[in-house]
CSV table of C-alpha atoms and ligand atoms in Angstrom, one decimal:
chain,number,residue,atom,x,y,z
R,1,GLU,CA,-74.1,-16.0,55.8
R,2,LYS,CA,-73.7,-14.0,52.5
R,3,GLY,CA,-69.9,-13.6,54.2
R,4,GLY,CA,-69.9,-9.9,53.6
R,5,TYR,CA,-71.0,-9.6,50.3
R,6,GLU,CA,-74.2,-7.7,49.0
R,7,TRP,CA,-75.5,-11.1,46.9
R,8,PHE,CA,-75.1,-14.5,47.1
R,9,MET,CA,-74.1,-14.1,43.6
R,10,LEU,CA,-71.4,-12.0,44.5
R,11,LYS,CA,-70.3,-14.2,47.3
R,12,GLU,CA,-70.2,-17.5,44.9
R,13,ILE,CA,-68.4,-15.7,41.8
R,14,ALA,CA,-65.7,-14.9,44.6
R,15,GLU,CA,-65.6,-18.5,45.5
R,16,GLN,CA,-64.6,-19.9,42.2
R,17,PRO,CA,-60.9,-20.3,42.6
R,18,GLN,CA,-61.6,-22.7,45.6
R,19,ALA,CA,-64.3,-24.6,43.6
R,20,VAL,CA,-62.5,-25.3,40.6
R,21,ALA,CA,-59.4,-25.9,43.0
R,22,ASP,CA,-61.5,-28.5,45.1
R,23,THR,CA,-63.2,-30.1,42.1
R,24,LEU,CA,-59.6,-30.6,40.8
R,25,LEU,CA,-58.4,-32.1,44.2
R,26,GLY,CA,-57.3,-35.9,44.7
R,27,ARG,CA,-57.8,-36.7,41.1
R,28,HIS,CA,-54.2,-37.2,40.0
R,29,GLY,CA,-52.5,-40.1,41.7
R,30,ARG,CA,-49.1,-40.4,42.5
R,31,ASP,CA,-48.2,-42.3,39.2
R,32,GLY,CA,-49.2,-39.3,37.4
R,33,LEU,CA,-52.5,-40.7,36.3
R,34,LEU,CA,-55.9,-39.6,36.9
R,35,GLN,CA,-58.2,-41.3,38.9
R,36,LEU,CA,-61.8,-40.7,39.2
R,37,ASP,CA,-62.9,-42.3,42.3
R,38,GLU,CA,-66.9,-42.1,42.1
R,39,MET,CA,-66.3,-43.6,38.1
R,40,ARG,CA,-68.2,-46.8,38.8
R,41,LEU,CA,-67.8,-47.8,35.3
R,42,SER,CA,-65.1,-50.1,34.4
R,43,ASP,CA,-62.4,-49.4,32.0
R,44,ASP,CA,-63.4,-51.9,29.6
R,45,GLU,CA,-66.8,-50.2,29.6
R,46,LEU,CA,-65.2,-47.1,28.8
R,47,ARG,CA,-63.3,-48.7,26.2
R,48,ASN,CA,-66.4,-49.8,24.5
R,49,VAL,CA,-67.9,-46.4,24.2
R,50,ASP,CA,-68.2,-45.4,20.5
R,51,LYS,CA,-70.5,-42.2,21.3
R,52,ILE,CA,-71.3,-39.5,23.9
R,53,VAL,CA,-74.6,-37.9,24.2
R,54,ALA,CA,-74.1,-35.0,26.6
R,55,ILE,CA,-77.3,-33.4,27.8
R,56,ALA,CA,-78.2,-30.8,30.1
R,57,CYS,CA,-80.5,-27.5,30.7
R,58,GLY,CA,-79.3,-23.7,30.7
R,59,THR,CA,-75.9,-23.2,31.9
R,60,SER,CA,-75.2,-26.6,32.3
R,61,TYR,CA,-76.2,-27.1,28.6
R,62,TYR,CA,-73.1,-24.7,27.6
R,63,ALA,CA,-70.6,-26.6,30.0
R,64,ALA,CA,-71.6,-29.8,27.6
R,65,MET,CA,-71.0,-27.6,24.6
R,66,VAL,CA,-67.4,-26.9,25.8
R,67,ALA,CA,-67.0,-30.6,26.9
R,68,LYS,CA,-67.9,-31.6,23.1
R,69,TYR,CA,-64.5,-29.6,21.9
R,70,ALA,CA,-62.5,-30.9,24.3
R,71,ILE,CA,-63.5,-34.5,24.7
R,72,GLU,CA,-63.6,-34.9,20.7
R,73,HIS,CA,-60.5,-33.2,20.8
R,74,TRP,CA,-58.3,-35.7,23.6
R,75,THR,CA,-60.5,-38.9,22.8
R,76,ARG,CA,-61.6,-39.0,19.2
R,77,ILE,CA,-64.9,-40.4,20.0
R,78,PRO,CA,-68.0,-38.3,18.7
R,79,VAL,CA,-70.0,-36.4,21.1
R,80,GLU,CA,-73.5,-35.1,20.4
R,81,VAL,CA,-74.6,-32.3,22.4
R,82,GLU,CA,-78.5,-31.9,23.6
R,83,LEU,CA,-81.0,-30.4,25.4
R,84,ALA,CA,-82.4,-32.2,27.7
R,85,SER,CA,-86.1,-31.1,27.1
R,86,GLU,CA,-85.6,-32.0,23.3
R,87,PHE,CA,-83.6,-35.4,23.6
R,88,ARG,CA,-86.4,-38.0,24.5
R,89,TYR,CA,-88.9,-36.1,22.1
R,90,ARG,CA,-86.9,-36.9,19.0
R,91,ASP,CA,-86.2,-40.8,18.8
R,92,PRO,CA,-82.6,-40.8,19.5
R,93,ILE,CA,-80.0,-43.5,18.4
R,94,LEU,CA,-78.8,-45.0,21.5
R,95,ASP,CA,-77.7,-48.5,22.6
R,96,LYS,CA,-75.3,-49.9,24.9
R,97,THR,CA,-71.9,-48.5,23.7
R,98,THR,CA,-73.5,-45.0,23.9
R,99,LEU,CA,-72.5,-43.1,27.2
R,100,VAL,CA,-74.9,-40.3,27.9
R,101,VAL,CA,-73.5,-37.8,30.3
R,102,THR,CA,-75.5,-35.3,31.9
R,103,ILE,CA,-74.8,-32.3,33.8
R,104,SER,CA,-76.5,-30.8,36.6
R,105,GLN,CA,-75.8,-28.2,39.4
R,106,SER,CA,-78.6,-29.2,41.4
R,107,GLY,CA,-79.6,-32.8,40.6
R,108,GLU,CA,-83.0,-32.3,40.6
R,109,THR,CA,-83.8,-30.7,36.7
R,110,ALA,CA,-86.4,-32.4,35.6
R,111,ASP,CA,-85.6,-32.5,32.4
R,112,THR,CA,-82.6,-33.9,32.6
R,113,ILE,CA,-83.9,-36.8,35.2
R,114,GLU,CA,-86.6,-37.7,32.5
R,115,ALA,CA,-83.4,-38.0,29.8
R,116,ILE,CA,-81.7,-40.3,31.9
R,117,ARG,CA,-84.8,-42.3,32.7
R,118,TYR,CA,-85.0,-42.7,28.9
R,119,ALA,CA,-81.6,-43.3,28.1
R,120,ARG,CA,-81.5,-46.1,30.8
R,121,GLN,CA,-84.5,-47.7,29.1
R,122,GLN,CA,-82.5,-47.6,25.9
R,123,ARG,CA,-79.8,-49.5,27.4
R,124,ALA,CA,-77.4,-46.6,27.1
R,125,ARG,CA,-74.8,-46.1,30.2
R,126,VAL,CA,-75.7,-42.7,32.1
R,127,LEU,CA,-73.1,-41.0,34.0
R,128,SER,CA,-73.9,-37.5,35.6
R,129,ILE,CA,-71.5,-34.6,36.5
R,130,CYS,CA,-73.2,-33.6,39.7
R,131,ASN,CA,-72.8,-30.5,42.3
R,132,THR,CA,-75.4,-32.2,44.8
R,133,ASN,CA,-74.5,-35.1,46.9
R,134,GLY,CA,-77.5,-37.7,47.0
R,135,SER,CA,-79.6,-35.9,44.8
R,136,THR,CA,-82.2,-37.4,42.2
R,137,ILE,CA,-79.8,-37.2,39.2
R,138,PRO,CA,-76.5,-39.2,40.8
R,139,ARG,CA,-79.0,-41.4,42.5
R,140,GLU,CA,-80.1,-42.7,39.1
R,141,SER,CA,-77.0,-42.8,37.1
R,142,ASP,CA,-74.5,-45.3,36.7
R,143,ALA,CA,-71.6,-43.3,37.7
R,144,VAL,CA,-71.0,-39.8,38.8
R,145,ILE,CA,-68.4,-37.1,38.8
R,146,TYR,CA,-69.2,-34.7,41.7
R,147,THR,CA,-68.1,-31.1,41.5
R,148,HIS,CA,-67.0,-29.7,44.3
R,149,ALA,CA,-68.2,-26.0,44.3
R,150,GLY,CA,-70.6,-26.3,47.4
R,151,PRO,CA,-73.6,-25.2,47.6
R,152,GLU,CA,-75.0,-22.7,44.9
R,153,VAL,CA,-77.7,-20.4,46.4
R,154,ALA,CA,-78.4,-17.7,43.8
R,155,VAL,CA,-80.3,-18.6,40.9
R,156,ALA,CA,-77.7,-17.6,38.5
R,157,SER,CA,-75.3,-20.4,38.5
R,158,THR,CA,-71.2,-19.1,38.6
R,159,LYS,CA,-69.2,-21.4,40.7
R,160,GLY,CA,-71.3,-24.3,39.6
R,161,PHE,CA,-70.6,-23.8,36.0
R,162,LEU,CA,-66.8,-23.5,36.2
R,163,SER,CA,-66.8,-26.6,38.3
R,164,GLN,CA,-68.7,-28.4,35.6
R,165,LEU,CA,-66.3,-27.5,33.2
R,166,VAL,CA,-63.6,-28.8,35.1
R,167,ALA,CA,-65.6,-32.3,35.7
R,168,CYS,CA,-65.8,-32.3,32.0
R,169,TYR,CA,-62.5,-31.5,31.2
R,170,LEU,CA,-61.6,-34.4,33.5
R,171,LEU,CA,-63.5,-36.9,32.1
R,172,GLY,CA,-62.5,-36.3,28.7
R,173,LEU,CA,-58.9,-36.8,30.0
R,174,TYR,CA,-59.6,-39.4,31.9
R,175,LEU,CA,-61.3,-41.2,28.5
R,176,ALA,CA,-58.2,-40.6,26.8
R,177,GLN,CA,-56.2,-41.9,29.3
R,178,VAL,CA,-58.4,-45.3,29.3
R,179,LYS,CA,-58.4,-45.4,25.4
R,180,GLY,CA,-54.5,-44.9,25.5
R,181,VAL,CA,-55.1,-42.2,22.7
R,182,LYS,CA,-53.1,-39.0,22.6
R,183,TYR,CA,-52.0,-39.4,26.2
R,184,GLY,CA,-48.8,-37.5,25.8
R,185,ASP,CA,-47.5,-34.3,26.5
R,186,GLU,CA,-50.2,-32.4,25.6
R,187,ILE,CA,-52.5,-33.9,28.0
R,188,ALA,CA,-49.7,-33.7,31.0
R,189,ARG,CA,-49.5,-30.5,30.1
R,190,ILE,CA,-53.3,-29.5,30.6
R,191,ILE,CA,-53.4,-30.9,33.8
R,192,ALA,CA,-50.5,-28.4,34.7
R,193,ASP,CA,-52.7,-25.8,33.1
R,194,LEU,CA,-55.5,-26.6,35.2
R,195,GLU,CA,-53.8,-26.5,38.3
R,196,GLY,CA,-53.0,-22.9,37.3
R,197,VAL,CA,-56.6,-21.9,36.9
R,198,PRO,CA,-57.5,-20.9,40.4
R,199,ALA,CA,-54.7,-18.3,40.3
R,200,GLY,CA,-56.3,-17.1,37.1
R,201,ILE,CA,-59.4,-17.0,38.1
R,202,GLN,CA,-58.6,-15.1,41.2
R,203,ARG,CA,-56.6,-12.5,39.0
R,204,MET,CA,-60.0,-11.8,36.8
R,205,LEU,CA,-61.6,-11.2,40.4
R,206,ASP,CA,-59.1,-8.8,41.5
R,207,ASP,CA,-59.3,-7.0,38.1
R,208,GLY,CA,-63.0,-6.9,38.2
R,209,ASP,CA,-63.3,-3.1,38.8
R,210,GLU,CA,-62.5,-2.5,35.1
R,211,ILE,CA,-65.6,-4.6,34.2
R,212,ARG,CA,-67.8,-3.3,36.7
R,213,LYS,CA,-67.1,0.2,35.5
R,214,VAL,CA,-68.1,-0.9,31.9
R,215,ALA,CA,-71.3,-2.0,33.5
R,216,ARG,CA,-72.3,1.0,34.8
R,217,ASP,CA,-71.3,2.8,31.5
R,218,LEU,CA,-73.8,0.7,29.8
R,219,ALA,CA,-76.4,0.4,32.3
R,220,GLY,CA,-78.8,1.9,29.9
R,221,SER,CA,-78.5,-0.4,27.1
R,222,ARG,CA,-81.4,-2.3,25.9
R,223,SER,CA,-79.5,-4.7,23.8
R,224,ILE,CA,-76.3,-6.4,24.0
R,225,LEU,CA,-74.4,-9.0,21.9
R,226,PHE,CA,-71.7,-11.7,22.5
R,227,LEU,CA,-69.6,-13.2,20.1
R,228,GLY,CA,-67.2,-16.1,20.5
R,229,ARG,CA,-66.0,-18.7,18.7
R,230,HIS,CA,-65.1,-22.4,19.4
R,231,VAL,CA,-65.4,-22.7,23.0
R,232,GLY,CA,-66.0,-19.0,23.2
R,233,TYR,CA,-69.3,-19.7,21.6
R,234,PRO,CA,-70.5,-21.2,24.9
R,235,VAL,CA,-69.2,-18.6,26.9
R,236,ALA,CA,-70.9,-15.9,24.4
R,237,LEU,CA,-74.2,-18.0,25.0
R,238,GLU,CA,-73.6,-18.1,29.0
R,239,GLY,CA,-72.5,-14.0,29.2
R,240,ALA,CA,-75.9,-13.4,27.2
R,241,LEU,CA,-77.9,-15.9,29.5
R,242,LYS,CA,-76.5,-14.3,32.5
R,243,LEU,CA,-77.7,-11.2,31.4
R,244,LYS,CA,-81.0,-12.0,30.3
R,245,GLU,CA,-81.7,-13.8,33.8
R,246,LEU,CA,-80.5,-10.9,36.1
R,247,ALA,CA,-81.3,-7.6,34.2
R,248,TYR,CA,-84.0,-8.9,31.7
R,249,ILE,CA,-83.0,-6.8,28.8
R,250,HIS,CA,-82.4,-8.6,25.2
R,251,ALA,CA,-78.8,-10.3,25.3
R,252,GLU,CA,-78.0,-13.0,22.5
R,253,GLY,CA,-75.0,-15.0,22.2
R,254,PHE,CA,-73.8,-15.9,18.6
R,255,SER,CA,-70.9,-17.8,16.7
R,256,ALA,CA,-69.1,-15.2,15.3
R,257,GLY,CA,-68.5,-17.0,12.1
R,258,GLU,CA,-72.4,-16.8,11.6
R,259,LEU,CA,-72.4,-12.9,11.8
R,260,LYS,CA,-72.4,-12.4,8.2
R,261,HIS,CA,-75.2,-14.9,7.9
R,262,GLY,CA,-77.6,-12.8,9.3
R,263,PRO,CA,-77.0,-11.4,13.0
R,264,ILE,CA,-74.8,-8.4,11.6
R,265,ALA,CA,-78.0,-7.0,10.3
R,266,VAL,CA,-79.2,-5.8,13.9
R,267,ILE,CA,-75.7,-3.7,14.3
R,268,GLU,CA,-76.2,-0.1,15.0
R,269,GLU,CA,-74.7,2.7,16.1
R,270,GLY,CA,-73.9,2.3,19.8
R,271,LEU,CA,-74.8,-1.3,20.1
R,272,PRO,CA,-72.8,-2.9,23.1
R,273,VAL,CA,-70.9,-6.2,21.6
R,274,PHE,CA,-68.7,-8.4,23.5
R,275,VAL,CA,-66.4,-10.5,22.0
R,276,VAL,CA,-64.2,-13.6,23.4
R,277,VAL,CA,-61.3,-13.6,21.3
R,278,PRO,CA,-59.7,-17.2,21.1
R,279,PRO,CA,-55.8,-17.4,21.9
R,280,LYS,CA,-53.5,-17.1,19.0
R,281,GLY,CA,-52.8,-20.5,17.8
R,282,ARG,CA,-52.2,-22.1,14.4
R,283,ASP,CA,-56.0,-22.3,13.9
R,284,LEU,CA,-56.5,-18.8,12.6
R,285,LEU,CA,-59.4,-18.4,14.8
R,286,GLN,CA,-57.7,-15.5,16.4
R,287,LYS,CA,-57.6,-13.9,13.1
R,288,LYS,CA,-61.0,-14.5,11.8
R,289,ILE,CA,-62.7,-12.7,15.0
R,290,VAL,CA,-60.4,-9.8,14.6
R,291,SER,CA,-61.8,-9.2,11.6
R,292,ASN,CA,-65.4,-9.9,12.9
R,293,ILE,CA,-64.4,-7.3,15.4
R,294,GLN,CA,-63.8,-4.6,12.7
R,295,GLU,CA,-67.0,-5.7,11.0
R,296,VAL,CA,-69.3,-4.7,13.8
R,297,ARG,CA,-66.9,-1.6,14.8
R,298,ALA,CA,-67.3,-0.3,11.3
R,299,ARG,CA,-71.1,-0.5,11.7
R,300,GLY,CA,-70.9,1.7,15.1
R,301,ALA,CA,-70.9,-1.4,17.5
R,302,ARG,CA,-69.1,-0.6,20.9
R,303,THR,CA,-66.9,-3.4,21.5
R,304,ILE,CA,-66.1,-5.0,24.7
R,305,VAL,CA,-62.7,-7.5,23.8
R,306,LEU,CA,-61.8,-10.4,26.1
R,307,VAL,CA,-58.3,-10.7,24.9
R,308,GLU,CA,-55.4,-13.0,26.3
R,309,ASP,CA,-52.0,-11.2,27.7
R,310,GLY,CA,-49.7,-10.0,24.9
R,311,ASP,CA,-52.6,-10.1,22.3
R,312,ASP,CA,-52.4,-6.7,21.0
R,313,ASP,CA,-54.2,-7.3,17.6
R,314,VAL,CA,-57.5,-6.1,18.6
R,315,VAL,CA,-56.4,-2.8,20.7
R,316,PRO,CA,-57.3,-0.7,17.7
R,317,TYR,CA,-60.7,-2.0,17.4
R,318,ALA,CA,-61.6,-2.1,21.1
R,319,ASP,CA,-63.4,0.2,23.1
R,320,HIS,CA,-63.1,-1.6,26.3
R,321,LEU,CA,-59.8,-4.4,26.6
R,322,ILE,CA,-60.6,-7.1,29.5
R,323,ARG,CA,-57.3,-9.0,29.5
R,324,LEU,CA,-57.4,-12.8,30.3
R,325,PRO,CA,-54.6,-15.1,31.6
R,326,ARG,CA,-53.0,-17.1,28.7
R,327,LEU,CA,-54.2,-21.0,28.6
R,328,PRO,CA,-54.7,-23.0,25.9
R,329,THR,CA,-58.0,-22.7,23.9
R,330,LEU,CA,-59.8,-25.3,25.4
R,331,LEU,CA,-59.7,-23.9,28.8
R,332,GLN,CA,-60.0,-20.4,28.2
R,333,PRO,CA,-63.9,-20.4,29.3
R,334,LEU,CA,-62.5,-20.9,33.0
R,335,VAL,CA,-61.2,-17.4,33.0
R,336,ALA,CA,-63.3,-15.9,29.9
R,337,THR,CA,-66.5,-16.3,31.7
R,338,VAL,CA,-65.7,-14.6,34.9
R,339,PRO,CA,-65.8,-10.9,33.7
R,340,LEU,CA,-69.2,-11.6,31.7
R,341,GLN,CA,-70.6,-13.0,35.2
R,342,ILE,CA,-69.5,-9.9,37.0
R,343,PHE,CA,-70.5,-7.6,34.3
R,344,ALA,CA,-74.3,-9.0,34.7
R,345,CYS,CA,-74.2,-9.2,38.2
R,346,GLU,CA,-73.2,-5.2,38.1
R,347,PHE,CA,-75.1,-4.3,35.1
R,348,ALA,CA,-78.8,-5.7,37.3
R,349,ALA,CA,-77.4,-4.1,40.5
R,350,GLN,CA,-77.4,-0.8,38.5
R,351,LEU,CA,-81.2,-1.5,37.7
R,352,GLY,CA,-82.1,-2.3,41.0
R,353,HIS,CA,-82.6,-5.6,40.6
R,354,ASP,CA,-83.0,-8.7,43.1
R,355,VAL,CA,-79.8,-10.3,41.8
R,356,ASP,CA,-80.0,-13.7,43.8
R,357,GLN,CA,-83.7,-14.1,43.0
R,358,PRO,CA,-84.6,-13.2,39.4
R,359,ARG,CA,-88.2,-13.0,38.4
R,360,ASN,CA,-90.0,-15.7,36.8
R,361,LEU,CA,-87.0,-17.8,37.8
R,362,ALA,CA,-86.6,-21.0,40.3
R,363,LYS,CA,-83.0,-22.7,41.3
R,364,SER,CA,-84.1,-26.1,40.4
R,365,VAL,CA,-86.6,-26.4,37.4
R,366,THR,CA,-88.2,-29.5,39.1
R,367,VAL,CA,-91.1,-29.8,36.6
R,368,GLU,CA,-90.8,-30.4,32.6
L,1,LIG,O1,-79.4,-27.5,38.5
L,1,LIG,P1,-79.1,-27.9,37.0
L,1,LIG,O2,-77.7,-27.4,36.6
L,1,LIG,O3,-79.7,-28.7,36.5
L,1,LIG,O4,-79.9,-26.5,36.0
L,1,LIG,C1,-80.0,-26.1,34.9
L,1,LIG,C2,-80.4,-24.9,34.5
L,1,LIG,O5,-82.0,-24.6,35.0
L,1,LIG,C3,-79.6,-23.9,35.2
L,1,LIG,O6,-78.3,-23.7,34.5
L,1,LIG,C4,-79.9,-22.5,34.7
L,1,LIG,O7,-80.0,-22.3,33.4
L,1,LIG,C5,-79.5,-20.8,35.4
L,1,LIG,N1,-80.5,-20.4,36.2
L,1,LIG,C6,-78.3,-20.7,35.0
L,1,LIG,O8,-78.0,-19.1,35.3
């Protein structure tokens, strides 16, 4: 059942090109327009949406964070991102023009289910992104986008996450299409780029030996930091969560821009720091993060830098370099997450932990 892999997690990491391809499958009509079959909300209802609140827990929450960057950029609809466990306890402002988007692999997460019930009582529309057909979350929602990752067995979510990202991108592009905003060349290009992503993920898998070697080199570390910006920030958070879950060590993700507002104080000689570098673009983020890498390195950090092909600016400051296929910034999480998953898995295996069933955790968290 593990298909020759030592752990379900490894099998599920390896299935990611397929999970992404399957989640994209059949969304693209002959007319070049996107179609989301299970989208039970009419175009008119969607055109009336003036605010989106994206709600989830754990790894799915990081997918929601990425969704904010993408949906706001493509649609200009404001997106709030909220932990399901916080949402209904703070008297949120919702009405019938609010679209609540919940994201859940299992479809049975109690915090998220309660958030949906609360949102619907407040007359908001609820659209769920979910990997489990017929589970409670899609049953209680007004609309669904199913991810097609297949069953995820390992407690640590991997292919579930990447397929959630794809569903979030599809939702953003679809809303842009319905609203008629910015549905120009950029969006057509993004769809073409998405179709190339499974091959990019496959390349990250084929290159996995490099990051496994880094994991073996760092296996004695008691603390590891992850830095990112823009959509690389949720990727950093995800890298840290995977490591906490599987290796039981201190791991923390930061927005690189926050470094000098506090976290840089913890940098000391030999501390491993992962950095996700945004693609070189017009927005100067890449330059800013290169100087962040210099700052942590000057204080003794050991840097593991994830950077796109052809960007050599970081080479002098990287103790380990992991190359990523070139993609638009918004899509980079689909490839940048993969080495962080492989790292956490190998690191935990080195420590002799049960990678699939980490201590204290359950696959579905069915109590609040
Ligand atoms: O099934 P869900 O997506 O609703 O689960 C949410 C979280 O419990 C889940 O992502 C958890 O954080 C994973 N163990 C992460 O690897």
